[in-house]
Coordinates of C-alpha atoms (C1' of nucleotides) in Angstrom, one line a residue:
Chain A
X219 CA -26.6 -3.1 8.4
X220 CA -28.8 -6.2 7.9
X221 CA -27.1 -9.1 10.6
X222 CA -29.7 -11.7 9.4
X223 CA -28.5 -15.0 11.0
X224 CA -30.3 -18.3 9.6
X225 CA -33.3 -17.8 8.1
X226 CA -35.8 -18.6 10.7
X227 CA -36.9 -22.2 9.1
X228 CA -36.5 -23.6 5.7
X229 CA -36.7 -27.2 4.7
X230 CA -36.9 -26.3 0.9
X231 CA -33.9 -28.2 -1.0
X232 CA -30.4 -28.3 -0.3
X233 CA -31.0 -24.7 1.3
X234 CA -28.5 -22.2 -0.1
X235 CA -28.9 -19.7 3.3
X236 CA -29.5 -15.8 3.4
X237 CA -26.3 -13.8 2.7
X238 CA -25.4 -11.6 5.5
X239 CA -22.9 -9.3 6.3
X240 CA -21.1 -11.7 8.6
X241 CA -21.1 -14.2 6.4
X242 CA -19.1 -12.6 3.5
X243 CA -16.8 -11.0 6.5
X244 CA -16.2 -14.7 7.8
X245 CA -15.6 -16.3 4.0
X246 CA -13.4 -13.3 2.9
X247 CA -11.1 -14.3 6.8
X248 CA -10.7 -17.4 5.3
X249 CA -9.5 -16.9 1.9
X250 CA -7.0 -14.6 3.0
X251 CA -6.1 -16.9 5.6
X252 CA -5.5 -20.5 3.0
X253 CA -4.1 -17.3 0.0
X254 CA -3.7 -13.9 1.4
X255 CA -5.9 -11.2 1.2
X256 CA -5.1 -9.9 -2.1
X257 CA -6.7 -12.9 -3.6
X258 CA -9.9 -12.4 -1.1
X259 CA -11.4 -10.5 -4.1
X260 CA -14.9 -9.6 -4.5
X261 CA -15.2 -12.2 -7.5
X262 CA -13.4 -14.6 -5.2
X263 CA -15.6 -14.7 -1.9
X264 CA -18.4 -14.6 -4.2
X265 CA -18.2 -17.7 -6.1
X266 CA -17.1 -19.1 -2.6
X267 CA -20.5 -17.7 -1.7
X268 CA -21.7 -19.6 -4.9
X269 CA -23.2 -16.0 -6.1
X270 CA -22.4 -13.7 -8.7
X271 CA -20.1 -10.6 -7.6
X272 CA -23.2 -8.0 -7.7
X273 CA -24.8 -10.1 -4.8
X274 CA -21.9 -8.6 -2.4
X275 CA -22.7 -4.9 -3.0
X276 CA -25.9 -5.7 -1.0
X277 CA -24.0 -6.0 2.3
X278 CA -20.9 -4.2 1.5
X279 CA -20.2 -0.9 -0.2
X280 CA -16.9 -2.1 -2.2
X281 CA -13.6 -4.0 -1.5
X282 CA -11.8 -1.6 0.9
X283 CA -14.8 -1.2 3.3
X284 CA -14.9 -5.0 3.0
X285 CA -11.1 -5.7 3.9
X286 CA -11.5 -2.4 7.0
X287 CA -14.2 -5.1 8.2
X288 CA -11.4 -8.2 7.6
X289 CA -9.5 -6.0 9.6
X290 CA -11.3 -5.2 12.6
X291 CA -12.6 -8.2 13.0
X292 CA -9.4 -9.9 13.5
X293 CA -7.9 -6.8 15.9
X294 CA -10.4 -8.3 18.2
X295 CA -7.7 -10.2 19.5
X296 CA -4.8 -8.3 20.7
X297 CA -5.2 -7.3 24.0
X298 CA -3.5 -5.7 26.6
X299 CA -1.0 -7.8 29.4
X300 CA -1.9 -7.8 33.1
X301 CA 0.9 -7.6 35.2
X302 CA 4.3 -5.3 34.6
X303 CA 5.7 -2.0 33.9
X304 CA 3.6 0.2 31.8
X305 CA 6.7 0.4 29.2
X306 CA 7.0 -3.6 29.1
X307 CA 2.9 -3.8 28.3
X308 CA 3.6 -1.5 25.9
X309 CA 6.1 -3.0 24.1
X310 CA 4.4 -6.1 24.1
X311 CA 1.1 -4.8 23.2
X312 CA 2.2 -3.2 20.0
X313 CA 4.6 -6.3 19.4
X314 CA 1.1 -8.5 19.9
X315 CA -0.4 -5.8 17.1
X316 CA 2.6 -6.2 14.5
X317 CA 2.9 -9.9 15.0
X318 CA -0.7 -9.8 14.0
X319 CA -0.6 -8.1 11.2
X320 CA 2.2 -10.5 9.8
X321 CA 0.1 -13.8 10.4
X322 CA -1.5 -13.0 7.5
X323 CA 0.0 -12.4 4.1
X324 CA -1.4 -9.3 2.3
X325 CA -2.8 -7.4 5.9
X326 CA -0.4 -5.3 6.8
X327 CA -0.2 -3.7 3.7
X328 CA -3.9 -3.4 3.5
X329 CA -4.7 -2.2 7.0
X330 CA -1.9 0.7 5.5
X331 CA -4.3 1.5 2.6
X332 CA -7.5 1.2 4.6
X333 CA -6.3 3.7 7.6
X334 CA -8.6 1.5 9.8
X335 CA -11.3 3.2 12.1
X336 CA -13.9 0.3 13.4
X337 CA -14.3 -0.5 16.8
X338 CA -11.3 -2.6 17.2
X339 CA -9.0 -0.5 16.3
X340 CA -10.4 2.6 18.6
X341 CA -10.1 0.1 21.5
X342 CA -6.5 -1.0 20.5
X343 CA -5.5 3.1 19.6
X344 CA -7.3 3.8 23.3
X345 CA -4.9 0.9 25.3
X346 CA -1.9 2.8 23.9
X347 CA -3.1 6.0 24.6
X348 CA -3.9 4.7 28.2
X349 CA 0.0 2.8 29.3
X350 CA 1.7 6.0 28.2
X351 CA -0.6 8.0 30.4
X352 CA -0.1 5.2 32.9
X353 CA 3.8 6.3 32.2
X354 CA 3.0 10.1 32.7
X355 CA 2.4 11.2 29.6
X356 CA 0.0 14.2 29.0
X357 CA -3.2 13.0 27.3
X358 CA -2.9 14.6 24.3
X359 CA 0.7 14.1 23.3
X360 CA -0.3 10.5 24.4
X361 CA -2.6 10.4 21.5
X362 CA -0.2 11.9 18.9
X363 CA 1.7 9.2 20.2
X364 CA -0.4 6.0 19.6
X365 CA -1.3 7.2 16.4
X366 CA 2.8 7.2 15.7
X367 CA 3.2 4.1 17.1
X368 CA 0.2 2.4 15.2
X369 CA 1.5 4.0 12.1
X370 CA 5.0 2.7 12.5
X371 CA 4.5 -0.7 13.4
X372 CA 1.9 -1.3 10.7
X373 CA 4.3 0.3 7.9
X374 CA 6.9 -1.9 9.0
X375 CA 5.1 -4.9 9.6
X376 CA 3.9 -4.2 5.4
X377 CA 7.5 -3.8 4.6
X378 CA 8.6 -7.2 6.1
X379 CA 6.2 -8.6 4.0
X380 CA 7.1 -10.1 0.6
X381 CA 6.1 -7.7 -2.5
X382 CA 3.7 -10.5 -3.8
X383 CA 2.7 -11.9 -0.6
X384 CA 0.2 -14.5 -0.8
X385 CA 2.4 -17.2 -2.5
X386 CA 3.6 -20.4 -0.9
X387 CA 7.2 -19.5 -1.4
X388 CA 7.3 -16.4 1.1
X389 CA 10.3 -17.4 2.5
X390 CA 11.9 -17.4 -0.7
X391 CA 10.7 -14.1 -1.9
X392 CA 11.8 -12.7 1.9
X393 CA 15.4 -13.7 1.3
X394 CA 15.6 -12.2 -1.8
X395 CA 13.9 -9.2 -0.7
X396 CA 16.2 -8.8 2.5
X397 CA 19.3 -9.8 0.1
X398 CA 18.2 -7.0 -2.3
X399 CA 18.5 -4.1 0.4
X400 CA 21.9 -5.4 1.5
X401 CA 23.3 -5.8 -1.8
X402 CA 21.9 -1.9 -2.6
X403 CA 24.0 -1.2 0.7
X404 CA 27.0 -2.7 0.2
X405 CA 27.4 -2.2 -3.3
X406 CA 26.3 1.7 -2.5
X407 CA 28.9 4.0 -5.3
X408 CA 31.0 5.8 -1.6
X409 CA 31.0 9.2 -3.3
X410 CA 27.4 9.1 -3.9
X411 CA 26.8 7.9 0.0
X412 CA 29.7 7.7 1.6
X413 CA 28.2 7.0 5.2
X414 CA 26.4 4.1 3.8
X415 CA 29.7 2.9 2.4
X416 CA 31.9 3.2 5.7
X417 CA 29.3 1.9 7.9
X418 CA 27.8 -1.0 5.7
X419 CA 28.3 -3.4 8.6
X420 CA 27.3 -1.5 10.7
X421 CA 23.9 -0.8 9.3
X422 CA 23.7 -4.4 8.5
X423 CA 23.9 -5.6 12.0
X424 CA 21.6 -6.9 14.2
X425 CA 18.6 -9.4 13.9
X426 CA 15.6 -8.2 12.4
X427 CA 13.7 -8.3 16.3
X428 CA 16.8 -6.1 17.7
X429 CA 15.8 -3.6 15.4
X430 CA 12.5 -3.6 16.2
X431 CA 12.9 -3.4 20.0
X432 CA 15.4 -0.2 19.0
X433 CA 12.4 1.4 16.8
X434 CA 9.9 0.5 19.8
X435 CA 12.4 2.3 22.4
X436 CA 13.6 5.4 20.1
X437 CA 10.1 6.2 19.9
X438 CA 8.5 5.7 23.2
X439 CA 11.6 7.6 24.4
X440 CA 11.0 10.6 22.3
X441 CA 7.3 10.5 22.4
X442 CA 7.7 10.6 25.8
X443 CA 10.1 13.6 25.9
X444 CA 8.4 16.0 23.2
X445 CA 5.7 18.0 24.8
X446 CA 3.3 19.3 22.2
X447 CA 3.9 22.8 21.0
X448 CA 2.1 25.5 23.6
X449 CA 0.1 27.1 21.2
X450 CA -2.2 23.5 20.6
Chain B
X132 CA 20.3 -1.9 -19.7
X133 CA 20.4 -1.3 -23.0
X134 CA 19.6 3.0 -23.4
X135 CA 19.6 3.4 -26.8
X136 CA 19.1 6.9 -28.2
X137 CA 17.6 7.9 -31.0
X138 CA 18.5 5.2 -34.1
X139 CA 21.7 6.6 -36.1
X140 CA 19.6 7.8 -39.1
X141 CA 16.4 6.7 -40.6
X142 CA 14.8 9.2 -43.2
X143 CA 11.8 6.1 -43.6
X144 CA 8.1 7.4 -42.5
X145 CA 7.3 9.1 -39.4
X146 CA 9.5 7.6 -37.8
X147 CA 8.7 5.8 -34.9
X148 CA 12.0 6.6 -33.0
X149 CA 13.2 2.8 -31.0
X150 CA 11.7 2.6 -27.6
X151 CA 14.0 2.5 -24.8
X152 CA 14.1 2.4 -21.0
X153 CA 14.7 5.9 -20.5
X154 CA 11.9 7.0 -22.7
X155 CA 9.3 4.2 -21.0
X156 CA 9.6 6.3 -17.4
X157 CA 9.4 9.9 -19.3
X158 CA 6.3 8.8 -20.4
X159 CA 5.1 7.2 -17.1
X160 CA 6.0 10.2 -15.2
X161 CA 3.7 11.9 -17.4
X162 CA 0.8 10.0 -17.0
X163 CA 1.2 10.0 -13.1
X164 CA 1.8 13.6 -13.5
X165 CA -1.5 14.0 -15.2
X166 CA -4.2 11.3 -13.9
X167 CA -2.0 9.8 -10.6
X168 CA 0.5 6.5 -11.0
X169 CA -2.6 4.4 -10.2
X170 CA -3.3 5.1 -14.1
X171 CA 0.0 4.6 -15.0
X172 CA -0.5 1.1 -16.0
X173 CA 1.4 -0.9 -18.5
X174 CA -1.0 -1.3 -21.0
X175 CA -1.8 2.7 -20.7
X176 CA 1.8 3.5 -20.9
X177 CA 2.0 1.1 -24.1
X178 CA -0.5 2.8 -25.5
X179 CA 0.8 6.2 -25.2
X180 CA 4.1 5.0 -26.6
X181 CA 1.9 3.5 -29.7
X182 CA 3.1 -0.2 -29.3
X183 CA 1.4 -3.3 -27.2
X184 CA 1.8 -4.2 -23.5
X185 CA 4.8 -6.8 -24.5
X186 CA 7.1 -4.6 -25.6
X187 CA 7.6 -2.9 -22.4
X188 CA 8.8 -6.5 -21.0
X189 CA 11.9 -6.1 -23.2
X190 CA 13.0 -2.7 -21.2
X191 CA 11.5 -3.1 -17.3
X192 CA 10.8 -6.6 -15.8
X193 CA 7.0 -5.6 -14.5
X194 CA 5.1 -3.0 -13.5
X195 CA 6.7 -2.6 -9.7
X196 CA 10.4 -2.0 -10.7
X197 CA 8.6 0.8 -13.4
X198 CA 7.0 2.3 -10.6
X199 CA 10.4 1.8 -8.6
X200 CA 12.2 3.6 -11.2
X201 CA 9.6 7.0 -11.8
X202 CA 10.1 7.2 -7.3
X203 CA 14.1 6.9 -7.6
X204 CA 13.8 9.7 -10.6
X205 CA 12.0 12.0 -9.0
X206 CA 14.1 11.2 -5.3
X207 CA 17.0 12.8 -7.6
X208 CA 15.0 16.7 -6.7
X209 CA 15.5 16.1 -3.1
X210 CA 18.4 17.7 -1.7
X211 CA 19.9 18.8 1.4
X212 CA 19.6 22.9 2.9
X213 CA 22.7 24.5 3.1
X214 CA 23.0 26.7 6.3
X215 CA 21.5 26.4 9.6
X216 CA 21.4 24.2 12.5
X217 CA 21.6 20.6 11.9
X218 CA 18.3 19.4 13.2
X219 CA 16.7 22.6 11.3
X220 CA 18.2 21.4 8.1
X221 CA 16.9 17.6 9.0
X222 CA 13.1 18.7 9.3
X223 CA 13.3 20.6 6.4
X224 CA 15.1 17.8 4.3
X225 CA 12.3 15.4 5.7
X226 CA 9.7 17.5 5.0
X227 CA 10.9 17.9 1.3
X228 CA 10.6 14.5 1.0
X229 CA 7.4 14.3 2.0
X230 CA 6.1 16.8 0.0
X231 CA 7.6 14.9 -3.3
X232 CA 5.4 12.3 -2.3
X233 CA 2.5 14.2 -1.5
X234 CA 2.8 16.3 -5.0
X235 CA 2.2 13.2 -7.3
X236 CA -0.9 11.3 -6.5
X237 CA -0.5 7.4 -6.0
X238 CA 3.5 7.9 -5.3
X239 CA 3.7 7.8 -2.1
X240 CA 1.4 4.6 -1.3
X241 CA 3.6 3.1 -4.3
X242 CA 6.8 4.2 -2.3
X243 CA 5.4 2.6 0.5
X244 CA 4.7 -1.0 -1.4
X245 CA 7.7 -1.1 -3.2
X246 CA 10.8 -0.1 -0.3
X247 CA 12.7 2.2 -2.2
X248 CA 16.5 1.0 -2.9
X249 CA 18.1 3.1 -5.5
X250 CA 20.2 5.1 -6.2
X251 CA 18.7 8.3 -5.5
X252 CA 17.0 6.8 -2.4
X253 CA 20.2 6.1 -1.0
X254 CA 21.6 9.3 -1.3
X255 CA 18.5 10.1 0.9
X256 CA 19.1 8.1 3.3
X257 CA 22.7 8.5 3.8
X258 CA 22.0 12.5 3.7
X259 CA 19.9 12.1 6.7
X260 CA 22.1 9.8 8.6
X261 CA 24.8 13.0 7.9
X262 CA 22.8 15.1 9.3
X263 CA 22.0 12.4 12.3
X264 CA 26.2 12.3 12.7
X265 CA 26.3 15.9 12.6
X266 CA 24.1 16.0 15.7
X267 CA 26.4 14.0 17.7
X268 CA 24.6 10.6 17.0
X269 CA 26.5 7.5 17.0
X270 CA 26.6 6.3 13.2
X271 CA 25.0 3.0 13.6
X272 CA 22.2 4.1 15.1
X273 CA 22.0 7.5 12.8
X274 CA 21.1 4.1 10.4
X275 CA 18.3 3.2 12.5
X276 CA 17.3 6.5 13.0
X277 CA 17.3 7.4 8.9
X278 CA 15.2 4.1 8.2
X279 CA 12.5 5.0 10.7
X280 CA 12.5 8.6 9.6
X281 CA 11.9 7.3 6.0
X282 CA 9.1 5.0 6.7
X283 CA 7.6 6.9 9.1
X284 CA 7.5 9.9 6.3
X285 CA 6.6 7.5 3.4
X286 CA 3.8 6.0 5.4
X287 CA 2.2 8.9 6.8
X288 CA 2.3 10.8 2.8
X289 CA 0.5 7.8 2.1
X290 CA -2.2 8.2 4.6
X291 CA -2.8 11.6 3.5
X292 CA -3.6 10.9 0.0
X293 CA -6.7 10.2 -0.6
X294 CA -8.4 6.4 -0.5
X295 CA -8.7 6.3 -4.1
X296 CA -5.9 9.1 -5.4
X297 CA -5.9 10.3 -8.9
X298 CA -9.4 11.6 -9.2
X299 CA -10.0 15.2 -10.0
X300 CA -12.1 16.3 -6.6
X301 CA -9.1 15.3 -3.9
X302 CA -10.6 18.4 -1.8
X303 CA -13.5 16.3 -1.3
X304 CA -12.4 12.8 -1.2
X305 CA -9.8 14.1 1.7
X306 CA -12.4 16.0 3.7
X307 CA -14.3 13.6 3.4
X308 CA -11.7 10.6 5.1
X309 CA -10.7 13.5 7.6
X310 CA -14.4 13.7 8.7
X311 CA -14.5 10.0 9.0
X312 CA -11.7 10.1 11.8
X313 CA -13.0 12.5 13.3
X314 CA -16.5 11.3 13.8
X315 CA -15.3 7.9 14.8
X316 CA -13.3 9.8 17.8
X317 CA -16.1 12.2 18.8
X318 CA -19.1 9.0 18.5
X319 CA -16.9 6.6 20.1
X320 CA -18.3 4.3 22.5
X321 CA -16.9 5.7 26.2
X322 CA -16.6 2.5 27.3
X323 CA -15.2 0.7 24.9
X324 CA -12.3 3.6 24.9
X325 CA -12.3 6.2 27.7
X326 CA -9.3 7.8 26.8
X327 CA -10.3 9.0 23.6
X328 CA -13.8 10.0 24.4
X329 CA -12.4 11.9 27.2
X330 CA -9.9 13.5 25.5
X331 CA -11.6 14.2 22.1
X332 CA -10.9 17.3 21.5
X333 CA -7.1 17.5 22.5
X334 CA -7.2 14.1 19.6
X335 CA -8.9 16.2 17.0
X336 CA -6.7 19.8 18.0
X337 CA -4.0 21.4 16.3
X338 CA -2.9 21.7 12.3
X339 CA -1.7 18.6 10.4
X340 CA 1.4 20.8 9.9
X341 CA 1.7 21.2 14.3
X342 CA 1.2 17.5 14.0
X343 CA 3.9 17.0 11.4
X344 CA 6.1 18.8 13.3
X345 CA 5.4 17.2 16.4
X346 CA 5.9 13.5 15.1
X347 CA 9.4 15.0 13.8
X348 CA 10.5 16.2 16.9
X349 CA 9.7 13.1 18.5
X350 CA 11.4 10.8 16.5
X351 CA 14.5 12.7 16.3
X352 CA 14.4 13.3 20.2
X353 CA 14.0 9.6 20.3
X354 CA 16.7 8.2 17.6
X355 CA 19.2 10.8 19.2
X356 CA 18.6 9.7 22.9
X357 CA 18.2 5.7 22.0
X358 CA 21.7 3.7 22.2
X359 CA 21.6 0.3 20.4
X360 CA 22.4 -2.5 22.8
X361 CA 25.7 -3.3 23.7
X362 CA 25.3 -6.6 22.3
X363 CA 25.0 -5.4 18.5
Chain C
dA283 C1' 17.7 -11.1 -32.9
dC284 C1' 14.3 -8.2 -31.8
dC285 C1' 9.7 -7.2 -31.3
dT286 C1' 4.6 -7.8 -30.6
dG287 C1' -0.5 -9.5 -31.7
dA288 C1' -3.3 -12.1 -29.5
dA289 C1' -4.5 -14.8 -25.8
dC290 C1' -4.9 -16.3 -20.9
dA291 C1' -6.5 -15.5 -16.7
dC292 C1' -8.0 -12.4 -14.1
dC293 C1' -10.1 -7.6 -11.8
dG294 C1' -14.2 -3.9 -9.6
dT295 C1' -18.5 -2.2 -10.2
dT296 C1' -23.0 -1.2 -12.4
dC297 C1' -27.6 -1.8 -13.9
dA298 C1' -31.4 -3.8 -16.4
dA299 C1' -34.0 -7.4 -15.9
dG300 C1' -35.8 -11.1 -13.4
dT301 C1' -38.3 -13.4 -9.2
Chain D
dA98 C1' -38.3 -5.6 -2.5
dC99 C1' -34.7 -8.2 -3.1
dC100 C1' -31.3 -10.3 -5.8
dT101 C1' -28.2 -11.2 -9.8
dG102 C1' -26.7 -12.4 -15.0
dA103 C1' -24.4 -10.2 -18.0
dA104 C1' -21.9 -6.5 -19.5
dC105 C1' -18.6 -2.7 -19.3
dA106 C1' -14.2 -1.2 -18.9
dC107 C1' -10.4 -2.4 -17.4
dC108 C1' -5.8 -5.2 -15.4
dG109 C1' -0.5 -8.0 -15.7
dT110 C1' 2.0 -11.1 -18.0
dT111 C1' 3.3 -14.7 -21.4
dC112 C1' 4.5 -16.8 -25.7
dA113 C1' 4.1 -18.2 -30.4
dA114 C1' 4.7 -16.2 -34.4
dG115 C1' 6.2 -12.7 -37.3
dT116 C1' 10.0 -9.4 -39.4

DNA sequence: ACCTGAACACCGTTCAAGT
DNA sequence: ACCTGAACACCGTTCAAGT
């Protein structure tokens, strides 16, 4: 894992520098963060690079370990709140994570693909672990636990996104999206769903962050209350 | 929607019989069947049907409501246990699901991009609120509780597949990501994240089906124990 | 009116050949 | 030894032109 910085002294020309590992991480971060991360493609941060494609596979082994790197780079920055109840720091920690994830258009729904494992996210998976022990949870149902939670939040934090995320028009494509669901439910044939047809309103209610807190609570709740089975 | 048949009559040549909507997602279902839906491309499924990439265009709008419609086809298989406790019949109707997505290779991470809103998918969903109801849970949040028991189902068959799905050696490719978890739990850093190299093994321990089970039990525990707020 | 060949604008990855 | 031009084998989608 070659972390060359500048090459120690050059005055030759206008001094195209070394690659390096960083480097591409860093160019690829931007990209994504001007386009999304589905145009961050390896032909893309090249010719930002002003290289040819090939000169990548030198530092990185393909796309997806590229983007994992995208990814923990950036989950550097959610950390855990000082003060408060363990299920307050919780909340807001894994809010911190999803909010994250929705800055940028086209993460979410790769850090879904990628399954991310780096550093970052162990530290990140670990803080979870650690405020539901603070909140008396046995250690290992604690961990079956984060890994829920981090699975949840980054599914739906890749659902809220737009299908071809990355455009200028999100909001646009997010209205239509969210219209497309609530048309589905309340045009829903009753005999095929009838529950979805007596309690369209119902199921429609809310705003989007009520929901969420409900999905945060439901599962800290039973994550909390579930002891793993006795023969683990 | 046009879903023409085969044409009245035509006695001319070998007849290439008309193309039609119906006979676009046979065909895609095959491919997926055979070589994952990652290879189910529009220009591969033109080719099989012998005609060029545009004349799909006429029948599905692009390739994500063609993958939408092979999911909501095969959702159609997925039905609801007859006897038995409620909660019994939930897992089991949950699990179904999952394995559906876990049988095809590419379908569930497709399931997962595309949010799922057809007519099958609905019958899904307002099967397991039924069951949610049945169980003494108020129906609004039965909503909540069906939508988090989808994604959570959906995303996690999509982690399970393998990083790139649709080759022949899964076995490996799996193995493989599973040993990639694990040795980032067991060589994590101990102080970068205490919990997990502490608890390591309790992480690592267990079946993926214990797991699976576990994850189920908690969510339900949660959704049935979790009111909405009063101000909904 | 219906269908489609050909084109446009892209991809990821490899490898032989250069410096 | 290190780097990369060029090629290979693909993509989705559009549209002008044909029948």
């Amino acid at each position: 894992m070659p972390v060359a910085r500048e090459p120690r002294s050059r005055r030759d020309r206008p001094a195209k520098p070394a690659l390096s590992r960083q480097w591409i991480v860093d160019v690829t971060i931007d990209i994504m963060r001007r386009e999304g991360l589905r145009k961050a493609t390896m032909r893309r941060v090249a010719q930002e690079l002003d290289t040819g494609p090939a000169s990548l596979y030198v530092y990185v082994s393909n796309t997806a370990e590229l983007h994992a790197a995208v990814i923990d780079r950036l989950l550097g920055d959610v950390a855990v709140a000082a003060g408060g109840h363990w299920q307050d720091r919780l909340e807001r920690l894994v809010t911190d994570y999803r909010d994250l994830l929705w800055k940028y258009p086209g993460l979410a729904r790769s850090a879904l693909a990628i399954r991310p494992s780096g550093r970052n996210f162990l530290v990140l998976f670990d803080r979870i672990m650690g405020l539901l022990v603070e909140g008396g949870v046995e250690p290992g149902q604690a961990g079956l636990g984060a890994d829920l939670l981090l699975l949840t939040t980054t599914a739906s934090a890749a659902e809220h996104a737009a299908p071809e995320d990355g455009d200028s028009d999100a909001g646009t494509d997010h209205l239509t999206k969210q219209n497309a669901i609530a048309d589905a439910v309340r045009s829903v044939n009753a005999q095929d769903a009838p529950l979805i047809a007596r309690h369209a309103d119902a199921l429609l209610a809310g705003t989007p962050d009520q929901r969420w807190r409900w999905y945060l609570r439901a599962q800290i709740a039973g994550i909390a209350a579930t002891a793993r089975d006795a023969g683990q």
